[in-house]
CSV table of C-alpha atoms in Angstrom, one decimal:
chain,number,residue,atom,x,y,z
I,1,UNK,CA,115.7,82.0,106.0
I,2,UNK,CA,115.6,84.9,108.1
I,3,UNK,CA,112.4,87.9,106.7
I,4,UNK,CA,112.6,91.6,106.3
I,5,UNK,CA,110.7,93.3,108.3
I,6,UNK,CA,108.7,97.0,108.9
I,7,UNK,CA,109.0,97.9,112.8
I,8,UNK,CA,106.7,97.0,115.1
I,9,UNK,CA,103.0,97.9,113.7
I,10,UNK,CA,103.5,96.1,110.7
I,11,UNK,CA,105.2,93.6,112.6
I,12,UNK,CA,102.9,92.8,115.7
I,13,UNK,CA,100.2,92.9,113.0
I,14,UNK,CA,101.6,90.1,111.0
I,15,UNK,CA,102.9,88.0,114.3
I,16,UNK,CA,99.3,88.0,115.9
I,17,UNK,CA,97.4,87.0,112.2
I,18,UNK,CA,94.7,83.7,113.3
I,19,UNK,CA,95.9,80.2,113.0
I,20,UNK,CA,93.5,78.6,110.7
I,21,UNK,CA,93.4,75.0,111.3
I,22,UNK,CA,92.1,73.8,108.2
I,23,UNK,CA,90.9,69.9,107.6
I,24,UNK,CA,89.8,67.8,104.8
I,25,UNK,CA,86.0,68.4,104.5
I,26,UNK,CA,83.7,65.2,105.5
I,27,UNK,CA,81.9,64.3,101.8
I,28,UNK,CA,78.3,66.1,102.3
I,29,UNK,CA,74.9,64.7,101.4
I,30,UNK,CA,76.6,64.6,97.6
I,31,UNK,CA,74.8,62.3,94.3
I,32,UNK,CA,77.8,61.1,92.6
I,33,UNK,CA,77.6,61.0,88.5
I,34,UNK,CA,78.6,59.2,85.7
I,35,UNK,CA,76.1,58.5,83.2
I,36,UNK,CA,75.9,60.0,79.7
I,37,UNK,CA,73.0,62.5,80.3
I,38,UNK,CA,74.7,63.3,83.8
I,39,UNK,CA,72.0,61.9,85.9
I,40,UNK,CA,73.0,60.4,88.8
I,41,UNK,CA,72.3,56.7,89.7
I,42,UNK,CA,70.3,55.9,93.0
I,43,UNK,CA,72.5,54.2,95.7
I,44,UNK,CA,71.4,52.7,98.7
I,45,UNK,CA,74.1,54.4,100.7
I,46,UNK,CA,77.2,56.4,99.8
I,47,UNK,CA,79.7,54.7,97.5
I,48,UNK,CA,83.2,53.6,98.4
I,49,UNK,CA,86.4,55.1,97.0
I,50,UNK,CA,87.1,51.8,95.3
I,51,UNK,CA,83.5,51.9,93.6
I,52,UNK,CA,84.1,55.9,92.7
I,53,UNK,CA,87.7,54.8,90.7
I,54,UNK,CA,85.8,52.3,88.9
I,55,UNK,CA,83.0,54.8,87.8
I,56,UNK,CA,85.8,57.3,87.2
I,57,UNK,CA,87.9,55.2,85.2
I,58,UNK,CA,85.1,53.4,83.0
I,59,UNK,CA,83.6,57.0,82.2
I,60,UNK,CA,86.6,59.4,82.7
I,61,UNK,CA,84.6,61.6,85.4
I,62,UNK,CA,82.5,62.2,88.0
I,63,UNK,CA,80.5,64.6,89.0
I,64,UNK,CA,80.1,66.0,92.7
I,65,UNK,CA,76.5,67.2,93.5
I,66,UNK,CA,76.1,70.3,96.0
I,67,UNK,CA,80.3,70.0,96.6
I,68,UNK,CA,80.3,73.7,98.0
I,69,UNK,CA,78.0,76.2,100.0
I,70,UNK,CA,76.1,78.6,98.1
I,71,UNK,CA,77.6,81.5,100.0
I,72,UNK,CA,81.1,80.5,98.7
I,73,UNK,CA,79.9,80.3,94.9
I,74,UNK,CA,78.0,83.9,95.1
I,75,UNK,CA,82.2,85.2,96.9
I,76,UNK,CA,83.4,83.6,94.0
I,77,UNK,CA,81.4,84.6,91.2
I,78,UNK,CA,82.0,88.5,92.8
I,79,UNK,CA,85.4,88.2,92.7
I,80,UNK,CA,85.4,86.9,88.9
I,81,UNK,CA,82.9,89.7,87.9
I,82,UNK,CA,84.9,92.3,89.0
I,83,UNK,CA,86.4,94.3,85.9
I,84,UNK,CA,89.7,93.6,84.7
I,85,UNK,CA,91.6,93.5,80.9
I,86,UNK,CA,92.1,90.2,79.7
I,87,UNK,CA,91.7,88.4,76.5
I,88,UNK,CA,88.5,86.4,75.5
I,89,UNK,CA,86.1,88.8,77.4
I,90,UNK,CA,83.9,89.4,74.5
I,91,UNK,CA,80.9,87.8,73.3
I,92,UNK,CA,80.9,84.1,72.3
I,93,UNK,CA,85.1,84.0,74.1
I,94,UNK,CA,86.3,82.2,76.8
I,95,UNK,CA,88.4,84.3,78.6
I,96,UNK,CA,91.0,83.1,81.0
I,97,UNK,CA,91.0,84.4,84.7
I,98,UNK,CA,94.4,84.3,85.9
I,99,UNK,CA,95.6,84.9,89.6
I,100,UNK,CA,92.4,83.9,91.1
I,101,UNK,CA,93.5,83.3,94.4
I,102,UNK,CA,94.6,87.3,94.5
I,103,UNK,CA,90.7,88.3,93.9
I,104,UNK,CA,89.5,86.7,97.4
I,105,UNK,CA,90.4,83.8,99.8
I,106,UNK,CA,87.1,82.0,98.9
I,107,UNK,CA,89.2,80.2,96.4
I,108,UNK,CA,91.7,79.1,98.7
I,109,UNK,CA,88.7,77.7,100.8
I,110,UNK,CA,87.4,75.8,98.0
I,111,UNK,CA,90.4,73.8,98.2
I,112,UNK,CA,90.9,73.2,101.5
I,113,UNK,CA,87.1,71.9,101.5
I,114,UNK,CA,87.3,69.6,99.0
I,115,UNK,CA,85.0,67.0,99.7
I,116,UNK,CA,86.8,64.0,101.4
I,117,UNK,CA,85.7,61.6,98.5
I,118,UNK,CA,87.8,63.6,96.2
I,119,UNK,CA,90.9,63.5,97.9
I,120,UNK,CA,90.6,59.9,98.4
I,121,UNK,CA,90.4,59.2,95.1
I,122,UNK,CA,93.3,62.0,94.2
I,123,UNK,CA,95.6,60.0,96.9
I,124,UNK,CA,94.7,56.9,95.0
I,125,UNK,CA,95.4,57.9,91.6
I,126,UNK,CA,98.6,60.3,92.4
I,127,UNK,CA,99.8,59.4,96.1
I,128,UNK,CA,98.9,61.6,99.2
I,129,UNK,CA,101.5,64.1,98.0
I,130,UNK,CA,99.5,65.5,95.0
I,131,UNK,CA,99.0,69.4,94.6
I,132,UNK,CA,97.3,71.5,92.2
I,133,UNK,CA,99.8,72.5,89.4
I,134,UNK,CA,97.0,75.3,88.1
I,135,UNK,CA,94.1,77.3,89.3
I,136,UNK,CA,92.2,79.9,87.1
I,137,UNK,CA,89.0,80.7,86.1
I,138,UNK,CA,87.2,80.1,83.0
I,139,UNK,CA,84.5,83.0,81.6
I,140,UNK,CA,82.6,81.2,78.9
I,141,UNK,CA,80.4,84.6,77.1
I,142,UNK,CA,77.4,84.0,75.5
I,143,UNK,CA,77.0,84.2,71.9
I,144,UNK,CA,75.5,87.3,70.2
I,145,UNK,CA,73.2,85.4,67.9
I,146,UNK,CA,72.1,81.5,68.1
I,147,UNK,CA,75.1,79.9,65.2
I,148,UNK,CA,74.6,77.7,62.2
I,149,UNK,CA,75.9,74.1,63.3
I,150,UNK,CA,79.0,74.8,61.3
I,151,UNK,CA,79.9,77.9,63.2
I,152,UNK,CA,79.3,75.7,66.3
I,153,UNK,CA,81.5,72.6,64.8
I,154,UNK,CA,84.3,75.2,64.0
I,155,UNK,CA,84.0,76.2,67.6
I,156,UNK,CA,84.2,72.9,69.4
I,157,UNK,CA,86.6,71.8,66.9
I,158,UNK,CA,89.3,74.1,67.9
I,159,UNK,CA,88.4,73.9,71.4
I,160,UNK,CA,88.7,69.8,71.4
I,161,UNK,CA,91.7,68.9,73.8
I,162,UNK,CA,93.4,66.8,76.5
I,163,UNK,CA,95.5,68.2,79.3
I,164,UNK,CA,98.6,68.9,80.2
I,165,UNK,CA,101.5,67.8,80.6
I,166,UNK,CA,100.6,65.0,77.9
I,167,UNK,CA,98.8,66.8,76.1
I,168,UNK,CA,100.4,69.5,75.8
I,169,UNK,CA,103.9,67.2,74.4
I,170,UNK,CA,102.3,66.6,71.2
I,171,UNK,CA,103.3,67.9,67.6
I,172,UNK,CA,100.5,69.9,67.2
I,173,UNK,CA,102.3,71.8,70.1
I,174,UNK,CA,106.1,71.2,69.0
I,175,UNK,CA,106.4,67.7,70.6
I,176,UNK,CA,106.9,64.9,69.3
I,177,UNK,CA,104.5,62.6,72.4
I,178,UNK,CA,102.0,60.1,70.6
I,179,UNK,CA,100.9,58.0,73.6
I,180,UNK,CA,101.7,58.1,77.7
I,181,UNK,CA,104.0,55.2,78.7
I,182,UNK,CA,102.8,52.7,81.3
I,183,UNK,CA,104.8,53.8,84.1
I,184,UNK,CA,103.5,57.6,83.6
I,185,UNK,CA,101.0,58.5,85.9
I,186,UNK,CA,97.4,60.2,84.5
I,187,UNK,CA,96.5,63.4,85.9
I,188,UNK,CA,93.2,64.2,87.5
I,189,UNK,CA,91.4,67.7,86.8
I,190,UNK,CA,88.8,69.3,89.1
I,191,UNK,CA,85.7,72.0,87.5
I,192,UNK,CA,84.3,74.1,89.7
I,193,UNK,CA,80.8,75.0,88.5
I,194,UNK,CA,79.9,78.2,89.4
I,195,UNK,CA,77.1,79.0,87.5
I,196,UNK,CA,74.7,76.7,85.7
I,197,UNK,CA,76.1,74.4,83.0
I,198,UNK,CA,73.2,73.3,80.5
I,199,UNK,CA,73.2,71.8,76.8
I,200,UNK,CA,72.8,75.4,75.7
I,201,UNK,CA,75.3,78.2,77.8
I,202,UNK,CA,77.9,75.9,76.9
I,203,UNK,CA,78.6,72.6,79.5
I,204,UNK,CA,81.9,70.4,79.8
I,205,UNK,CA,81.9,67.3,77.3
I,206,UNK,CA,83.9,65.0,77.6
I,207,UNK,CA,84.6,61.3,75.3
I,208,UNK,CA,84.0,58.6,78.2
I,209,UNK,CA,86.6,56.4,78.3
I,210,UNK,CA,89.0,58.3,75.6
I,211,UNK,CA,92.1,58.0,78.3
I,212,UNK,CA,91.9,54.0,78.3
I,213,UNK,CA,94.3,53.5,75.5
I,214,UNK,CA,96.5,56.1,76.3
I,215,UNK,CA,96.5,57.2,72.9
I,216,UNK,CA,97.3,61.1,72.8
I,217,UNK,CA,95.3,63.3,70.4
I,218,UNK,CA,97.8,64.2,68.3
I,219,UNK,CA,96.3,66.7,66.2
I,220,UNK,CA,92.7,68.3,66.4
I,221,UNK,CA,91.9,69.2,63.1
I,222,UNK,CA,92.6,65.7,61.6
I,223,UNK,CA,89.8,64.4,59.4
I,224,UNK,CA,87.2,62.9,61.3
I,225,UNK,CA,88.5,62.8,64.5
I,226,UNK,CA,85.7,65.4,65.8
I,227,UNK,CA,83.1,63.9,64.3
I,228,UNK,CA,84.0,60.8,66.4
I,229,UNK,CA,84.5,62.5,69.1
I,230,UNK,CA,80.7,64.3,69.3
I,231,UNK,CA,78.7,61.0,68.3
I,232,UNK,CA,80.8,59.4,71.7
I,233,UNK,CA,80.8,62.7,73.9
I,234,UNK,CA,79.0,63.1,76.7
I,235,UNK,CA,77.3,66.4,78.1
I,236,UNK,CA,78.1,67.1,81.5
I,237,UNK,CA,76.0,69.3,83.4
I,238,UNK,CA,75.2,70.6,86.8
I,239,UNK,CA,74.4,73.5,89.0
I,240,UNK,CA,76.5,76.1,90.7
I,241,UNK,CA,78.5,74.5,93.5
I,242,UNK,CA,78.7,70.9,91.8
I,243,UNK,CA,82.5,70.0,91.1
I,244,UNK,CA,83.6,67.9,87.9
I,245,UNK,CA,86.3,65.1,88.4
I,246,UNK,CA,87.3,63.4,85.2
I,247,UNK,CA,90.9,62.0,84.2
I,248,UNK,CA,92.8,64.8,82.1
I,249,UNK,CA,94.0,62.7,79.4
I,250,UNK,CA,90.0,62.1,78.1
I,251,UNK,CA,89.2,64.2,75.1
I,252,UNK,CA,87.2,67.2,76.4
I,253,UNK,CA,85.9,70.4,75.2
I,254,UNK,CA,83.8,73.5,76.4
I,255,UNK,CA,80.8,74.0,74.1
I,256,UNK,CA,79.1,76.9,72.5
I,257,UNK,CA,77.3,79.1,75.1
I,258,UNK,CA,74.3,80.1,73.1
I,259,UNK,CA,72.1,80.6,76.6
I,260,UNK,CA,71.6,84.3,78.6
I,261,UNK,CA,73.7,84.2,81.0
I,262,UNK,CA,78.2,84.0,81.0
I,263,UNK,CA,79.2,80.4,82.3
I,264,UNK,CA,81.6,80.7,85.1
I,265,UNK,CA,83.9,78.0,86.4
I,266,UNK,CA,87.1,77.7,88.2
I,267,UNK,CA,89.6,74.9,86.4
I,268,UNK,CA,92.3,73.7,89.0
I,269,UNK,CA,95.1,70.5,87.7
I,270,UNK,CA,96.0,67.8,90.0
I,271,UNK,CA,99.1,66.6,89.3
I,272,UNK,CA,101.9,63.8,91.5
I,273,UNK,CA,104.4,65.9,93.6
I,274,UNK,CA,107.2,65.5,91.4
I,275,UNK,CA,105.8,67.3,88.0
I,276,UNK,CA,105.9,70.7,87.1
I,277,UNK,CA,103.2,73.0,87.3
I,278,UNK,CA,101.2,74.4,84.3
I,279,UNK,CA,101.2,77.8,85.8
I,280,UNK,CA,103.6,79.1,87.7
I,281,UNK,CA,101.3,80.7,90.6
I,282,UNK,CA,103.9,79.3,93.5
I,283,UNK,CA,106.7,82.0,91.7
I,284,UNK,CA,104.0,84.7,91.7
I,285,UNK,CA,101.9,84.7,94.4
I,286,UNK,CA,102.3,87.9,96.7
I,287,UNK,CA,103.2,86.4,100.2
I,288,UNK,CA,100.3,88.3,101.5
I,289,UNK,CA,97.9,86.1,99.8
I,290,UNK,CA,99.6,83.0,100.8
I,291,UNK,CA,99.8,83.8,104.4
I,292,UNK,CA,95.6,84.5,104.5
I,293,UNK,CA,95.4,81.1,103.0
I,294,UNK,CA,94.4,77.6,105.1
I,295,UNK,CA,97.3,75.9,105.8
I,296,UNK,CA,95.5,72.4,104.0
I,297,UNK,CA,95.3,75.2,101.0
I,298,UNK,CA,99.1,76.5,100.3
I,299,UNK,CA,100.0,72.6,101.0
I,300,UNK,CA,97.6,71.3,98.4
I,301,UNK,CA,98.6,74.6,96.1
I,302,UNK,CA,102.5,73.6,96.2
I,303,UNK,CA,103.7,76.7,98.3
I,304,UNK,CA,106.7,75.1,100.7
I,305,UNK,CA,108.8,77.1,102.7
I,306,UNK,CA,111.6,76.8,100.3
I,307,UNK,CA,109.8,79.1,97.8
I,308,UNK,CA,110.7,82.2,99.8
I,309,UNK,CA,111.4,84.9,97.8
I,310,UNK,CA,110.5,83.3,93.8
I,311,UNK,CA,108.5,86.2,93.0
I,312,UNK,CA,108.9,86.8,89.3
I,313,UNK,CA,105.9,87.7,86.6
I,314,UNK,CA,108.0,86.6,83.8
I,315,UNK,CA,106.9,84.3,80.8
I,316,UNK,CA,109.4,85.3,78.8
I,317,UNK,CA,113.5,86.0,79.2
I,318,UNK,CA,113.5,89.0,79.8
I,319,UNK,CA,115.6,91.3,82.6
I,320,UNK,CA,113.5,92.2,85.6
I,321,UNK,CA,112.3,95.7,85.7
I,322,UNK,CA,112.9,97.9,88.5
I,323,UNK,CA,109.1,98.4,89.0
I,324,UNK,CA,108.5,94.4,89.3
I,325,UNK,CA,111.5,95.4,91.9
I,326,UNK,CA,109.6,97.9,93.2
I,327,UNK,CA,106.5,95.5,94.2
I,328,UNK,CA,108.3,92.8,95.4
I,329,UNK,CA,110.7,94.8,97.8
I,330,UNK,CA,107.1,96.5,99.0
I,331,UNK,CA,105.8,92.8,99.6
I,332,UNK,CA,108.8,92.3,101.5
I,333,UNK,CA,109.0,95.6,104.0
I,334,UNK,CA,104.8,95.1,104.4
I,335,UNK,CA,104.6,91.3,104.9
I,336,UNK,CA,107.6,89.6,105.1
I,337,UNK,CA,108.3,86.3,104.0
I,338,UNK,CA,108.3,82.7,105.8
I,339,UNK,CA,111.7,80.9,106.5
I,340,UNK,CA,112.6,77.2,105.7
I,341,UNK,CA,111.0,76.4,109.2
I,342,UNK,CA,107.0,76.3,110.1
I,343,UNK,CA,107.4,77.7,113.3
I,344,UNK,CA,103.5,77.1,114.0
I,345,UNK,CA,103.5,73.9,113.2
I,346,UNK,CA,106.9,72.6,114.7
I,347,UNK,CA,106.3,74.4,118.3
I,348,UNK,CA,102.4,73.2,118.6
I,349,UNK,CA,103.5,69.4,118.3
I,350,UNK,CA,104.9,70.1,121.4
I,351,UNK,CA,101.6,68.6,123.5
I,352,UNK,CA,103.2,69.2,127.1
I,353,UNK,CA,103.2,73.0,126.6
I,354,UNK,CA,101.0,74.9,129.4
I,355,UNK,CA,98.3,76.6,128.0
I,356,UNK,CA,98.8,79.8,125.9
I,357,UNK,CA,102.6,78.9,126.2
I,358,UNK,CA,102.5,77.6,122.0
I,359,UNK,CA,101.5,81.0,121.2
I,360,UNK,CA,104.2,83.1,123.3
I,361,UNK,CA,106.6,81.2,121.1
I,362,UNK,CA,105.2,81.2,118.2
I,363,UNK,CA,105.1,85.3,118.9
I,364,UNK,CA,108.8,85.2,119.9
I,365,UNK,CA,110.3,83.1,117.3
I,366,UNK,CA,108.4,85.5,115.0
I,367,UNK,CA,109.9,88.5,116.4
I,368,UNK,CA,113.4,86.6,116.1
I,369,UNK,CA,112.6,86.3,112.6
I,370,UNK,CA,111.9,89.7,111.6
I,371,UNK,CA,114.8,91.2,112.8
I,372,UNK,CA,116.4,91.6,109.3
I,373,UNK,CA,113.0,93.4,108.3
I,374,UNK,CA,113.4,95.8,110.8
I,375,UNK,CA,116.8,96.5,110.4
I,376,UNK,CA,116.0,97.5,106.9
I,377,UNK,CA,113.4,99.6,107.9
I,378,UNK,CA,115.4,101.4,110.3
I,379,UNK,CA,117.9,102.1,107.7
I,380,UNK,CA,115.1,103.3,105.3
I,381,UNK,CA,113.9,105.9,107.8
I,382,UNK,CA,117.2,106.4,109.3
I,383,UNK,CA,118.0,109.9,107.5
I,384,UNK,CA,114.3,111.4,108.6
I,385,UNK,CA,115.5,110.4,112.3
I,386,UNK,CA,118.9,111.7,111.9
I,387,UNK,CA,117.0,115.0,111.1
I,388,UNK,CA,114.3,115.0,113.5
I,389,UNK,CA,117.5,114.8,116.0
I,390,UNK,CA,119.3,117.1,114.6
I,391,UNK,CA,115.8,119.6,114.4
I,392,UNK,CA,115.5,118.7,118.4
I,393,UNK,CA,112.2,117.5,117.1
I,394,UNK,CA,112.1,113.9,119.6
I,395,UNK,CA,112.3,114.4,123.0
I,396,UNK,CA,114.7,111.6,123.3
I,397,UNK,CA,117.3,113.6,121.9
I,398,UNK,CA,119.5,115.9,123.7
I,399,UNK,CA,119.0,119.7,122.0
I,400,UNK,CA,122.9,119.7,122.1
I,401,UNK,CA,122.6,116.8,120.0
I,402,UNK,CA,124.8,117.4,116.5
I,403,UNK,CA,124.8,113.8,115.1
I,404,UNK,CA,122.1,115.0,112.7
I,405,UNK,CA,124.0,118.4,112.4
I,406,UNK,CA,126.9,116.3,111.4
I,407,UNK,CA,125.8,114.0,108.9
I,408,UNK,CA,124.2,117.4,106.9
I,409,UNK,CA,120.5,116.3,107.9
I,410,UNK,CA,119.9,119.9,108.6
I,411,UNK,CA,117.1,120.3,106.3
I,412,UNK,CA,113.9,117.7,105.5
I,413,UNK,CA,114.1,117.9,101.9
I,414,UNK,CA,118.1,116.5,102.3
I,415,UNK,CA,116.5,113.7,105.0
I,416,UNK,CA,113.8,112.7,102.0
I,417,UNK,CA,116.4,112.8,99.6
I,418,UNK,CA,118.3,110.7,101.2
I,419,UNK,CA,116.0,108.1,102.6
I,420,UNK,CA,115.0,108.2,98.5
I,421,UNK,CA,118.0,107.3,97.7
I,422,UNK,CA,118.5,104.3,99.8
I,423,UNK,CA,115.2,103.0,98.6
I,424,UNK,CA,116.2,103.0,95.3
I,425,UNK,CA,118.8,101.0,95.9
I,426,UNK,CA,117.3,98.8,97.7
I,427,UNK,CA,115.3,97.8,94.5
I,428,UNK,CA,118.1,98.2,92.4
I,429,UNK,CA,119.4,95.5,94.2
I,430,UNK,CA,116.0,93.4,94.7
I,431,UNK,CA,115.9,93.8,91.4
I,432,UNK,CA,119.3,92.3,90.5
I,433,UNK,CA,118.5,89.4,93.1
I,434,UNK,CA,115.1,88.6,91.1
I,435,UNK,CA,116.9,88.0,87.6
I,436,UNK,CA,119.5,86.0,90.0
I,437,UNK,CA,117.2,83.7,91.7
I,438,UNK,CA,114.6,83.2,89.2
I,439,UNK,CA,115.9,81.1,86.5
């Protein structure tokens, strides 16, 4: 589908962004866990995928030792300090950070460097089609005051869960789901550590082997179902930069973060091709994020070219609002939007081309494509030129010009007025589109 476009500063800037040529990341020097107290067993050389599925699906996770730089986790832990409103950012919450990948590409790296061992084991389980179906961060505070072991049974209580889309189908939730059937897949989940997880600020644990049965928990607060569930747990913990893989049907829970410091982690779903997302962040995303993005990134995150213009913000039915409007006919006019085609992609497997040639056509088809976007543009600003003719103000125009003179742009106040008006119905009409398009 053919993109909007700005005129050509907007335009060449777009056209001549990098091509980032992103790759699976080769498994690093990484000690991969499963034990109960998280240590890691000694191997004499690195384990095979099929010995990682067998740890993984005796103990319902792994754990990934030294899985990122360091420099990556301090960009990330930045970008998730920076201060925004939310709910759960008080002491002893867990607040949700939502649209991560809008607070710094680090967290589009992250996934493009998952460690080759991973993906393995994610193309195993799901097929090589998987994505992530949900990516936020997770802000675990610390308590105010060290909590009576009620208080922190009442806590882990209500946190104890198992993930969607299972879990999520149960009746504690309005479903009516009491087990997976056979032919259902299970879905994996990823944990980004990005600060220390210990016994005490609050660590991931998780009921090894709780996903064999395929039993669902059907109801938290049942009578003695958490007590089961803490004399089986086990407490994973790690540093900042280790990465969590467990099986997201196991019965997990965050704990009580009683330490000094806030426990930061970023929680990202794998899921087969064919379910739907938890989150919707392929409707939502601004296409200027998704365009700084690896390409091994917006593949793995779900973004194909057919999701063109689903920009909505909406959870519930509601009518689009003209500023929602507003923003996404901005997106448009400043970035554009990619067509059903990949044009880097289709004219680079073209091997024969001379040198440089790949890029000259990548730069032409781009300018092909944007001619709708300049178009509106040019009809945006279209009143200010009628006036600056009509004013003799461009020395392309003759001073016995009356075009301008002619349409009434006499006056700059009637050329803004004008050129306001057009705008707003442009997003009166985006607008309209939106509430179309996004069902």
């Amino acid at each position: 589908m053919e993109r909007w476009g700005l005129g050509t500063l907007f335009w060449a800037s777009c056209c001549l962004q990098s091509i980032q040529l992103a790759r699976p990341a080769p498994s690093p020097e990484l000690e991969v866990c499963a034990a109960p107290g998280g240590e890691c067993p000694v191997d004499s050389e690195s384990p095979g995928v099929g010995e990682l599925l067998g740890r993984l699906f005796n103990r319902s996770y792994l754990v990934f030792r030294g899985a990122v730089p360091q420099d990556k986790v301090a960009r990330a832990v930045r970008a998730m300090q920076r201060p925004r409103w939310s709910f759960g950012a008080m002491p002893g919450g867990a607040q949700r950070v939502m649209e991560v990948l809008e607070l710094d590409p680090v967290f589009a790296e992250m996934i493009a460097e998952l460690p080759e061992d991973i993906v393995q084991i994610a193309d195993k389980v799901l097929a090589e089609s998987w994505q992530l179906g949900s990516l936020h961060g997770h802000v675990l505070y610390p308590e105010e005051r060290v909590l009576t072991q009620a208080e922190r049974d009442g806590k882990g209580r209500g946190a104890l869960h198992s993930d969607f889309p299972y879990g999520h189908a149960t009746a504690e939730f309005g479903g009516n789901l009491t087990s997976i059937p056979e032919q259902f897949p299970y879905t994996l989940q990823l944990i980004w550590m990005l600060s220390p997880f210990t016994a005490t600020s609050g660590s991931t644990l998780i009921f090894p082997g709780s996903h064999v049965n395929r039993t669902l928990l059907r109801d938290r607060f049942e009578p003695g179902l958490y007590e089961t569930f803490v004399q089986n747990a086990a407490q994973v913990t790690g540093s900042p930069g280790d990465i969590i893989l467990y099986i997201g049907q196991a019965q997990h829970l965050w704990g009580v973060n009683e330490a000094n410091h806030t426990r930061m982690a970023i929680l990202g779903q794998v899921l087969p091709f064919f379910f739907k997302h938890m989150e919707s962040h392929v409707m939502k995303t601004p296409e200027y994020v998704v365009r700084r993005m690896p390409p091994l990134a917006r593949y793995r995150l779900g973004f194909s070219r057919e999701t063109w213009f689903k920009h909505p913000k909406r959870l519930l039915p509601f009518p689009r609002s003209p500023l929602e409007g507003a923003e996404c006919l901005l997106d448009m006019l400043l970035v554009g939007y990619h067509g059903p085609m990949d044009l880097e992609g289709t004219i680079k497997k073209f091997k024969d081309l001379p040198e440089g040639r790949a890029e000259l056509l990548v730069l032409a088809a781009s300018f092909f494509f944007q001619l709708n976007r300049f178009s509106a543009v040019l009809v945006l600003i279209a009143p200010m030129l009628l006036w600056g003719c009509a004013a003799c103000r461009f020395r392309c125009c003759c001073c016995r010009c009356t075009c301008g003179k002619r349409c009434g742009f006499q006056s700059l106040s009637g050329a803004l007025r004008d050129s306001l008006l057009i705008l707003l119905g442009m997003i009166f009409g985006i607008t309209l589109l939106m509430d179309r398009l996004s069902l």
